[in-house]
mmCIF file of C-alpha atoms in Angstrom:
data_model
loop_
_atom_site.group_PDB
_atom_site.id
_atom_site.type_symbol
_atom_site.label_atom_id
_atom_site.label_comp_id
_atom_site.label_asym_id
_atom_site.label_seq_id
_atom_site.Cartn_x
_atom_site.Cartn_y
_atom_site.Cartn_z
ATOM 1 C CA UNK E 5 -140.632 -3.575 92.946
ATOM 2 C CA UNK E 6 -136.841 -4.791 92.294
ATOM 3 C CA UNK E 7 -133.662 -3.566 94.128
ATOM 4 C CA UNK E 8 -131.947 -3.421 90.728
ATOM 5 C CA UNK E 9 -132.591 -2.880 86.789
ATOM 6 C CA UNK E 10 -130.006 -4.349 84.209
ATOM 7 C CA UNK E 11 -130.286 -2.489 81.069
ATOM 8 C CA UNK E 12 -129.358 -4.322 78.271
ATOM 9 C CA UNK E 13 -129.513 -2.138 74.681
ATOM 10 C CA UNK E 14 -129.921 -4.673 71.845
ATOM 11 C CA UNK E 15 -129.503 -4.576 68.380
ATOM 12 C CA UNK E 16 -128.213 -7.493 65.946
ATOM 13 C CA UNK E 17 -125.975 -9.236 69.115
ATOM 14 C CA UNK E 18 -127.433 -12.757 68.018
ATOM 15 C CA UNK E 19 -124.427 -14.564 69.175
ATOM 16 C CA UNK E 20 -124.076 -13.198 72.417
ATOM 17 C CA UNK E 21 -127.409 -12.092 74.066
ATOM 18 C CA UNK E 22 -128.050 -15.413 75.562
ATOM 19 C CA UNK E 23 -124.590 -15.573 77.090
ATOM 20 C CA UNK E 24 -125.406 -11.753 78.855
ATOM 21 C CA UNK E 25 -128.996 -13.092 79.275
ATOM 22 C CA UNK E 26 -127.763 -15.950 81.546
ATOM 23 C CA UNK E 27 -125.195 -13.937 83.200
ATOM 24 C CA UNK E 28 -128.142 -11.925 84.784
ATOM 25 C CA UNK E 29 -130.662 -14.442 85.202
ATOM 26 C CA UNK E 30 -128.565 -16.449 87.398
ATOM 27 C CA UNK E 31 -127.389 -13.511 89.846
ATOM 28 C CA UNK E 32 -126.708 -14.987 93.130
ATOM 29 C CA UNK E 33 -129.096 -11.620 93.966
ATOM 30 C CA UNK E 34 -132.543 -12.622 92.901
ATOM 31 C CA UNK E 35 -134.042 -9.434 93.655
ATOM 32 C CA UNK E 36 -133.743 -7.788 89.844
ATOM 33 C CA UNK E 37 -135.188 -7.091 86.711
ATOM 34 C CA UNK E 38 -133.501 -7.816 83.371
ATOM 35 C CA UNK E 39 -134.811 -4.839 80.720
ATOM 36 C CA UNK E 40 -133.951 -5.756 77.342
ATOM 37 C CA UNK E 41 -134.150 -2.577 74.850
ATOM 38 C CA UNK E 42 -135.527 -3.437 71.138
ATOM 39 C CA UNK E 43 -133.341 -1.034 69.053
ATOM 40 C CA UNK E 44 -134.850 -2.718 65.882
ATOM 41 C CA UNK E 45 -132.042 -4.562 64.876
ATOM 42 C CA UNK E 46 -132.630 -7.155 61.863
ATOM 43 C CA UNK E 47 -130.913 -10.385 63.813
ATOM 44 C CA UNK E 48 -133.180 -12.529 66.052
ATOM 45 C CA UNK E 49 -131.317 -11.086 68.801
ATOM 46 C CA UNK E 50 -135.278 -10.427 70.429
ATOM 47 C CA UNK E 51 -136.803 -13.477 69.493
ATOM 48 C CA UNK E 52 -134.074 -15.237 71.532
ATOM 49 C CA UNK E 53 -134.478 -12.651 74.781
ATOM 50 C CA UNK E 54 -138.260 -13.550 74.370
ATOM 51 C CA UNK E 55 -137.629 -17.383 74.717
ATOM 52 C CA UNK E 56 -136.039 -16.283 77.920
ATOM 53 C CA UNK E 57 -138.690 -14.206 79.336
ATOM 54 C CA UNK E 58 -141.274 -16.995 78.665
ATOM 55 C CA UNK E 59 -138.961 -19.020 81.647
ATOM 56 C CA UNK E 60 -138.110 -15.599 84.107
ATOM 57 C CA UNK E 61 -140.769 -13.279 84.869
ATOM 58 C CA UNK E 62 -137.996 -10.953 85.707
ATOM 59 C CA UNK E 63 -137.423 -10.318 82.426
ATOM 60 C CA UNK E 64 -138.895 -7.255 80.825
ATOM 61 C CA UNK E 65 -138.852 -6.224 76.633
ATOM 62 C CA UNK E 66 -139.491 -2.739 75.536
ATOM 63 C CA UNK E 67 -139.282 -2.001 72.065
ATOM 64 C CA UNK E 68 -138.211 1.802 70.257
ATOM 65 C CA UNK E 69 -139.867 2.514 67.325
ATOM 66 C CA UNK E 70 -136.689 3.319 65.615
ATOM 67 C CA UNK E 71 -133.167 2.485 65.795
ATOM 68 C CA UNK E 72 -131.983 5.828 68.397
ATOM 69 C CA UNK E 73 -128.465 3.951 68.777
ATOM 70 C CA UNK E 74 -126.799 3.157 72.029
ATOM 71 C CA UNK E 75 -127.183 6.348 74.096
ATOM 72 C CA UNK E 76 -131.291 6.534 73.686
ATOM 73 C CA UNK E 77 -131.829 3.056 74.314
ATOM 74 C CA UNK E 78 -130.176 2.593 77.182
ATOM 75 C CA UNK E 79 -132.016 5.716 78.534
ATOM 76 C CA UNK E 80 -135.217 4.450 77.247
ATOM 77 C CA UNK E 81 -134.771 1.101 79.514
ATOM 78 C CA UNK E 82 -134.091 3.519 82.553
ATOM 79 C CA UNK E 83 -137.209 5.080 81.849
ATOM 80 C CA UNK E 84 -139.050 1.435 82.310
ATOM 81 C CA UNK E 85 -137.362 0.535 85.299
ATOM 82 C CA UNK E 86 -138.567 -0.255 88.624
ATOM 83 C CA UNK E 87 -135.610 -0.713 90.252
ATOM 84 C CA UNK E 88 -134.135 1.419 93.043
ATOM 85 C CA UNK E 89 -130.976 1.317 91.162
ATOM 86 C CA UNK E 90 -129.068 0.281 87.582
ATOM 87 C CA UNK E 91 -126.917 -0.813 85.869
ATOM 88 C CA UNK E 92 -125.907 -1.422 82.180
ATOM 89 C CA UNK E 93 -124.925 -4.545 80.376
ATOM 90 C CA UNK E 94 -123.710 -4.709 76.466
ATOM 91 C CA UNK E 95 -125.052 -7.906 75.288
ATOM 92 C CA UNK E 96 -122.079 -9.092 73.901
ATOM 93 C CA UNK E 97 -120.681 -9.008 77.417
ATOM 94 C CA UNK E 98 -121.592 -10.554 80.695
ATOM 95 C CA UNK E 99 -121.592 -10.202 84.522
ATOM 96 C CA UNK E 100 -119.782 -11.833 87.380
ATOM 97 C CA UNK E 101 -122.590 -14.059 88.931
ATOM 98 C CA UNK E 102 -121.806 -11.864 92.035
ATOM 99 C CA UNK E 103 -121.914 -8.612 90.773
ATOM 100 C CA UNK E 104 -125.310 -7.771 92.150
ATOM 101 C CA UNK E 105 -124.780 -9.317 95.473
ATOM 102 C CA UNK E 106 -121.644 -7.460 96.373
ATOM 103 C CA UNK E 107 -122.921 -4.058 94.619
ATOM 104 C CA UNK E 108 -126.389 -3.529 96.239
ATOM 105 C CA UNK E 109 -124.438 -4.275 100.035
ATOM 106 C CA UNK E 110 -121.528 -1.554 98.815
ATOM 107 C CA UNK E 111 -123.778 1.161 97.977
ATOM 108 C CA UNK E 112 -125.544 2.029 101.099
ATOM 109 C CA UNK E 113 -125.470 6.023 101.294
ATOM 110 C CA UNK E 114 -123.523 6.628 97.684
ATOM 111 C CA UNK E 115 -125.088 7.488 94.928
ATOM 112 C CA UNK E 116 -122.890 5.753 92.055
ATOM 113 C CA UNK E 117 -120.283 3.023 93.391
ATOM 114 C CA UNK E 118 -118.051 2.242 90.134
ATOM 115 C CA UNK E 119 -116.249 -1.032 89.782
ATOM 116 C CA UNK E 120 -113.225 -2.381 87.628
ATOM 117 C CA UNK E 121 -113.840 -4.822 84.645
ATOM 118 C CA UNK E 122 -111.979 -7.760 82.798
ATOM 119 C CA UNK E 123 -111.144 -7.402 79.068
ATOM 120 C CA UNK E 124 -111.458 -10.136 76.657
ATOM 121 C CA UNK E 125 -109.345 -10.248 73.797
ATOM 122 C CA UNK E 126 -108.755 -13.318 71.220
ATOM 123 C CA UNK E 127 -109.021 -15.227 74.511
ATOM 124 C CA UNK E 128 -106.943 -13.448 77.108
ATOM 125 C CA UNK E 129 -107.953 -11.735 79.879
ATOM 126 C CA UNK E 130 -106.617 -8.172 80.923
ATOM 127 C CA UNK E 131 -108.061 -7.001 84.624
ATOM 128 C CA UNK E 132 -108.083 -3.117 84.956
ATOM 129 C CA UNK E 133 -107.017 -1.486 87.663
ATOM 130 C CA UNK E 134 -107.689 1.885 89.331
ATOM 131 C CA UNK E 135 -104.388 3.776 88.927
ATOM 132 C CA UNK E 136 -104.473 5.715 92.030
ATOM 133 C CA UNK E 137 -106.801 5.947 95.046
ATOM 134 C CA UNK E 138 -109.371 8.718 94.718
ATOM 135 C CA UNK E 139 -109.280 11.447 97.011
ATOM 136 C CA UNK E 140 -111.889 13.585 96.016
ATOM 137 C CA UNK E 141 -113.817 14.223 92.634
ATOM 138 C CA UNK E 142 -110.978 16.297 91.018
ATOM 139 C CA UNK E 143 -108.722 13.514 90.384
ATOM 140 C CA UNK E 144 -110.557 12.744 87.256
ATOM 141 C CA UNK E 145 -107.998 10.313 86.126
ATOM 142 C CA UNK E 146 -108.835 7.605 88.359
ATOM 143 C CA UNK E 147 -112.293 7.400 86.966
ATOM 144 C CA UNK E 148 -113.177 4.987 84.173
ATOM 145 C CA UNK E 149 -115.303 6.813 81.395
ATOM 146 C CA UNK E 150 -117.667 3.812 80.785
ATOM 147 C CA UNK E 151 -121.170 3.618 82.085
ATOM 148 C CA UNK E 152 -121.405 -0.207 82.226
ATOM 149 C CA UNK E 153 -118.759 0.129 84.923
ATOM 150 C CA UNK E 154 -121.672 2.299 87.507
ATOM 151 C CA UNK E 155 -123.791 1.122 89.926
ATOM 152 C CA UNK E 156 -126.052 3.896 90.168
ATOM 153 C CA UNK E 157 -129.234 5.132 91.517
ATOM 154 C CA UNK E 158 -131.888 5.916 89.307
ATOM 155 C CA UNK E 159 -133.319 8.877 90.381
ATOM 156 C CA UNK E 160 -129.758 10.724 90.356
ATOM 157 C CA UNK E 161 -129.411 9.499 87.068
ATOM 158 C CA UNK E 162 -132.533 10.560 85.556
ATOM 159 C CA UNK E 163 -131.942 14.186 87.291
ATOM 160 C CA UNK E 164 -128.185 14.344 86.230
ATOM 161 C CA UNK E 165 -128.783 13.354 82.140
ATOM 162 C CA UNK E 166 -131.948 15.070 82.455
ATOM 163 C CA UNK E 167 -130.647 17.468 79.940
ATOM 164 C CA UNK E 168 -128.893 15.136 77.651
ATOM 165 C CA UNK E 169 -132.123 13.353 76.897
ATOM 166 C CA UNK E 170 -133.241 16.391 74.855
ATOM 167 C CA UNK E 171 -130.189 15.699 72.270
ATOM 168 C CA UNK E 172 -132.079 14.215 69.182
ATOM 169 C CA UNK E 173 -128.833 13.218 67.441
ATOM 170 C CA UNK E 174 -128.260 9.776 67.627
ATOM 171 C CA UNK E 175 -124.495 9.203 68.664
ATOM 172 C CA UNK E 176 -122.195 6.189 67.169
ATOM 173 C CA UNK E 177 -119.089 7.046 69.743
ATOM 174 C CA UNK E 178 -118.465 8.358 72.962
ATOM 175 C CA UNK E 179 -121.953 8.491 74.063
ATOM 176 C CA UNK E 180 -121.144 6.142 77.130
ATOM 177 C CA UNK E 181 -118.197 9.369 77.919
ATOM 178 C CA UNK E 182 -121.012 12.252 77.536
ATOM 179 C CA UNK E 183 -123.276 10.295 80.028
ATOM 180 C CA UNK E 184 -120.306 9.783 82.947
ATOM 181 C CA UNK E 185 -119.240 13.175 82.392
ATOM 182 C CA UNK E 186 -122.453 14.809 83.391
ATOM 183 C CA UNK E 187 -123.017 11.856 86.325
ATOM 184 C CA UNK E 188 -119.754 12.863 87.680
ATOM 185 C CA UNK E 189 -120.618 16.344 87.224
ATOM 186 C CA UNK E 190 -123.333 15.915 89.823
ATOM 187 C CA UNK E 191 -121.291 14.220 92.355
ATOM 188 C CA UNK E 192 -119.630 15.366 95.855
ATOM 189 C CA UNK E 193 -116.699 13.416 96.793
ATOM 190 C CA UNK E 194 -118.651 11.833 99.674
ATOM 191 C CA UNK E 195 -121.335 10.117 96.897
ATOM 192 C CA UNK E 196 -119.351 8.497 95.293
ATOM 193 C CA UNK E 197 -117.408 4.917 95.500
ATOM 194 C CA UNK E 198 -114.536 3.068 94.102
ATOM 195 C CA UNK E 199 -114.117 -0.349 94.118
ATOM 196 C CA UNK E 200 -111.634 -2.691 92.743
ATOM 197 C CA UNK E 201 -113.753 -5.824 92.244
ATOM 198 C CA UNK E 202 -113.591 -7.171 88.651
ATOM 199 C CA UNK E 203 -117.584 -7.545 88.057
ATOM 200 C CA UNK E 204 -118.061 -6.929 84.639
ATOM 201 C CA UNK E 205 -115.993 -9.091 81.850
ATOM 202 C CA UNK E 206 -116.050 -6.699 78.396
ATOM 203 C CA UNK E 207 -115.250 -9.046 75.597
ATOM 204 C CA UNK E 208 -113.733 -6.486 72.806
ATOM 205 C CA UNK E 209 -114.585 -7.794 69.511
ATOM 206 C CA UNK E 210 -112.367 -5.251 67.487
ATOM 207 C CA UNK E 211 -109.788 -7.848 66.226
ATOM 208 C CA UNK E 212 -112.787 -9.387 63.944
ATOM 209 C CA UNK E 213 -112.832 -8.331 60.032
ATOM 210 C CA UNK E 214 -116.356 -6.920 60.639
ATOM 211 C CA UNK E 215 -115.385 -4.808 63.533
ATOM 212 C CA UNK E 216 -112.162 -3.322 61.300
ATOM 213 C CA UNK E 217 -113.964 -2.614 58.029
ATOM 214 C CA UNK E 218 -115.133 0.646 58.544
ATOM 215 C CA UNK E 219 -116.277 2.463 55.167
ATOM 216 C CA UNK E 220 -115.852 6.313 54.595
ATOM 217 C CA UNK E 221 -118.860 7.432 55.371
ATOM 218 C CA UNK E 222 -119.489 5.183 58.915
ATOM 219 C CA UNK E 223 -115.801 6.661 59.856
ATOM 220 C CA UNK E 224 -117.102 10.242 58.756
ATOM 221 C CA UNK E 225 -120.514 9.949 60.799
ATOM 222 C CA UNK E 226 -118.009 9.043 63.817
ATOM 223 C CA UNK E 227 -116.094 12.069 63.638
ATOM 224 C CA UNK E 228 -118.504 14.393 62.887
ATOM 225 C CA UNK E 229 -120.700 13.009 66.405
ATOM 226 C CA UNK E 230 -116.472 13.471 68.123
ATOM 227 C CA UNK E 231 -116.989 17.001 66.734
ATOM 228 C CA UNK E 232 -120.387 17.735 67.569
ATOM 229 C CA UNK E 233 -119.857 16.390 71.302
ATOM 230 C CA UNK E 234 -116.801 18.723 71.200
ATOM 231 C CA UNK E 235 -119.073 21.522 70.746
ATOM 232 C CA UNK E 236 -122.328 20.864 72.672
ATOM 233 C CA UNK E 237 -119.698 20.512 76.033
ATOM 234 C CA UNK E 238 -117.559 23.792 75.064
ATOM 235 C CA UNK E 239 -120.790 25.367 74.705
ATOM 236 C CA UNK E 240 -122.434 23.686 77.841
ATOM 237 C CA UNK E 241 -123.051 26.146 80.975
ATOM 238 C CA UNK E 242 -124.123 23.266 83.358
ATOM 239 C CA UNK E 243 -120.565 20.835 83.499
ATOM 240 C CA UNK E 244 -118.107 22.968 85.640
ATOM 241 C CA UNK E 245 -115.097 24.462 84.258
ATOM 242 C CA UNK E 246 -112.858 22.313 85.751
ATOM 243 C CA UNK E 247 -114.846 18.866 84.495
ATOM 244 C CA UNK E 248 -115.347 20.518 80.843
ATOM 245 C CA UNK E 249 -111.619 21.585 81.014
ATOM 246 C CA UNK E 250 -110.986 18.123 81.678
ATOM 247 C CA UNK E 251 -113.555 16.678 79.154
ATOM 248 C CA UNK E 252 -112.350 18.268 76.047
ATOM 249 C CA UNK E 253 -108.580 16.928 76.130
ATOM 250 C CA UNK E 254 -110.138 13.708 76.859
ATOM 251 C CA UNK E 255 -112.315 13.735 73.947
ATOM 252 C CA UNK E 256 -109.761 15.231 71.117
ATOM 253 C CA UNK E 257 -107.489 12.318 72.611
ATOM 254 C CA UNK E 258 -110.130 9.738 72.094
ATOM 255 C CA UNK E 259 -110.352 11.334 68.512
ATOM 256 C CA UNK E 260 -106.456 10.670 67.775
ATOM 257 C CA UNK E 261 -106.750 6.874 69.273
ATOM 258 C CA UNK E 262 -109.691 6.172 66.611
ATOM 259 C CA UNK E 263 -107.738 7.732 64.099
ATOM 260 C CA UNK E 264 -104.521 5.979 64.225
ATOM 261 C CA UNK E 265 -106.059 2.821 65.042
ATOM 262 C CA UNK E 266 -107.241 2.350 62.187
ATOM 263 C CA UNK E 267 -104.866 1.879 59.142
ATOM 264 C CA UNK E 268 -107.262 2.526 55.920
ATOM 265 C CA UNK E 269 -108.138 6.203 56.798
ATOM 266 C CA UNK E 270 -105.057 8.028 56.305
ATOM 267 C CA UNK E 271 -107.370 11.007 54.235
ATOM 268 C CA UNK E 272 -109.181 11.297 57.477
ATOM 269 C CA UNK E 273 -105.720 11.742 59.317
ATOM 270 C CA UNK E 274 -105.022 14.783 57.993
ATOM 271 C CA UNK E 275 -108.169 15.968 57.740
ATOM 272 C CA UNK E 276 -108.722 15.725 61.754
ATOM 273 C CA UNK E 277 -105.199 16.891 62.413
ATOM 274 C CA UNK E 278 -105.858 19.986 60.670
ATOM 275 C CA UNK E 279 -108.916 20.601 62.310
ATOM 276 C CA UNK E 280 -107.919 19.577 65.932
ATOM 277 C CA UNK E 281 -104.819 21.895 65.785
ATOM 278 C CA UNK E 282 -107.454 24.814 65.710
ATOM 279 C CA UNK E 283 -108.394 24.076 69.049
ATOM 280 C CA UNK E 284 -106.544 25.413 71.982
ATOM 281 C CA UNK E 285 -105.283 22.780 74.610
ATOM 282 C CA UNK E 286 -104.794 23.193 78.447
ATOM 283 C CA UNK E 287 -102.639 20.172 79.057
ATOM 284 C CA UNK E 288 -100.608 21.978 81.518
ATOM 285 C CA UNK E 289 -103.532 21.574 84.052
ATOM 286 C CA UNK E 290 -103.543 17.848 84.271
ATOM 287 C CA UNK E 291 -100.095 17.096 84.282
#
């Protein structure tokens, strides 16, 4: 059995998949399996990922029987994997060649190690960094909120999302938040690791005309899943108070950032303003 799983969800990434293909194929850490999720996308995104696997046994194709979006079909590839431990890879981005090799001798007795990224934008190159050391599991704020930057190990994650794989919803945003959330919510401070090693390169293609014409309905389906997230962690009696307290300011300022970052939905401005004001804020415990 492999050491490691990469999970790579796929749907209509035609351009890039053989770019995040190669970027895990040619690991300096040999010891992996690539899973490559079918989430019936209409793009020969596949047929492509199936020329590879002809060349790399390590290289494993599953297929949904429906699109189920992001969140299920990355959770369908953990399902399928072997490995001891995963990881997750948006095939329109790629790996450090490294990443593997440094990860699998970091991780030792924690259960997720987490690790900064490089942005790509229009060409340049913006490293993250961790704003402040992390103490303890409290300081949520030096955590990044995206799952492609864990290491984890599979059997904690199947235990800690084991409840999230009963939502039948499929989720356009902030699916990659609700997973993290309920990870972290399963943590002590001594299982968990932070390191600032720029593994992951996260090429953001929102500066494209495709990625910024957003009709009504596509930008109403995206609220309503900020909204319905909203709920289903108010509601939640498993995330601790102080995570969920935590959670929901994050989320209704993730709402305002996709509103106002987008110019052609001023009706949905005020629409979300007035229905975000309803909701009672705790901002004086974070700052």
């Amino acid at each position: 059995m492999p050491k490691i799983s990469i999970i790579l969800p796929t749907f209509n990434v035609e351009k890039y998949i053989a770019r995040a293909i190669e970027s895990c194929i040619n690991q300096s850490f040999k010891d992996i399996e690539i899973i490559v999720v079918d989430d019936c996308g209409s793009d020969k995104s596949i047929d492509i990922a199936k020329e590879y696997a002809k060349k790399d046994e390590r290289i494993k194709i599953i297929h949904n029987e429906e699109n189920l979006g992001t969140f299920a079909a990355r959770n369908n590839g953990v399902k399928a994997a072997g490995g001891g431990y995963i990881m997750f890879l948006d095939p329109d981005d790629y790996l450090e060649l490294d990443a593997c090799e440094k990860l699998i001798l970091l991780i030792n007795t924690y259960k997720i190690c987490q690790f900064s990224f490089t942005q790509i934008s229009n060409g340049i190159k913006l490293k993250s960094v961790f704003k402040d050391t992390l103490k303890n599991l409290k300081e949520f704020k030096g955590i990044y909120w995206n799952i492609w930057t864990l290491f984890v190990k599979k059997d904690f994650y199947l235990k800690s999302l084991e409840e999230l794989f009963l939502i039948d919803k499929k989720l356009l945003v902030a699916e990659d938040m609700l997973a993290v959330f309920f990870l972290i919510n399963n943590l002590k401070d001594d299982e968990y690791l932070q390191v600032d090693l720029h593994l992951y390169n996260y090429v953001d293609h929102s500066f494209s005309i495709t990625k910024r014409q957003k009709n009504k309905e596509k930008i109403q389906e995206c609220l309503d899943d900020y909204f319905y997230i909203l709920k289903y962690i108010k509601e939640n009696k498993i995330l601790k108070e102080n995570l969920k307290s935590y959670v929901l300011i994050y989320l209704q300022i993730d709402i305002l950032k996709f509103l106002f970052n987008n110019k052609k939905i001023n009706y949905f401005k005020y629409k979300l303003l007035k229905k975000i004001c309803k909701i009672k804020l705790f901002f004086y415990h974070f700052f």
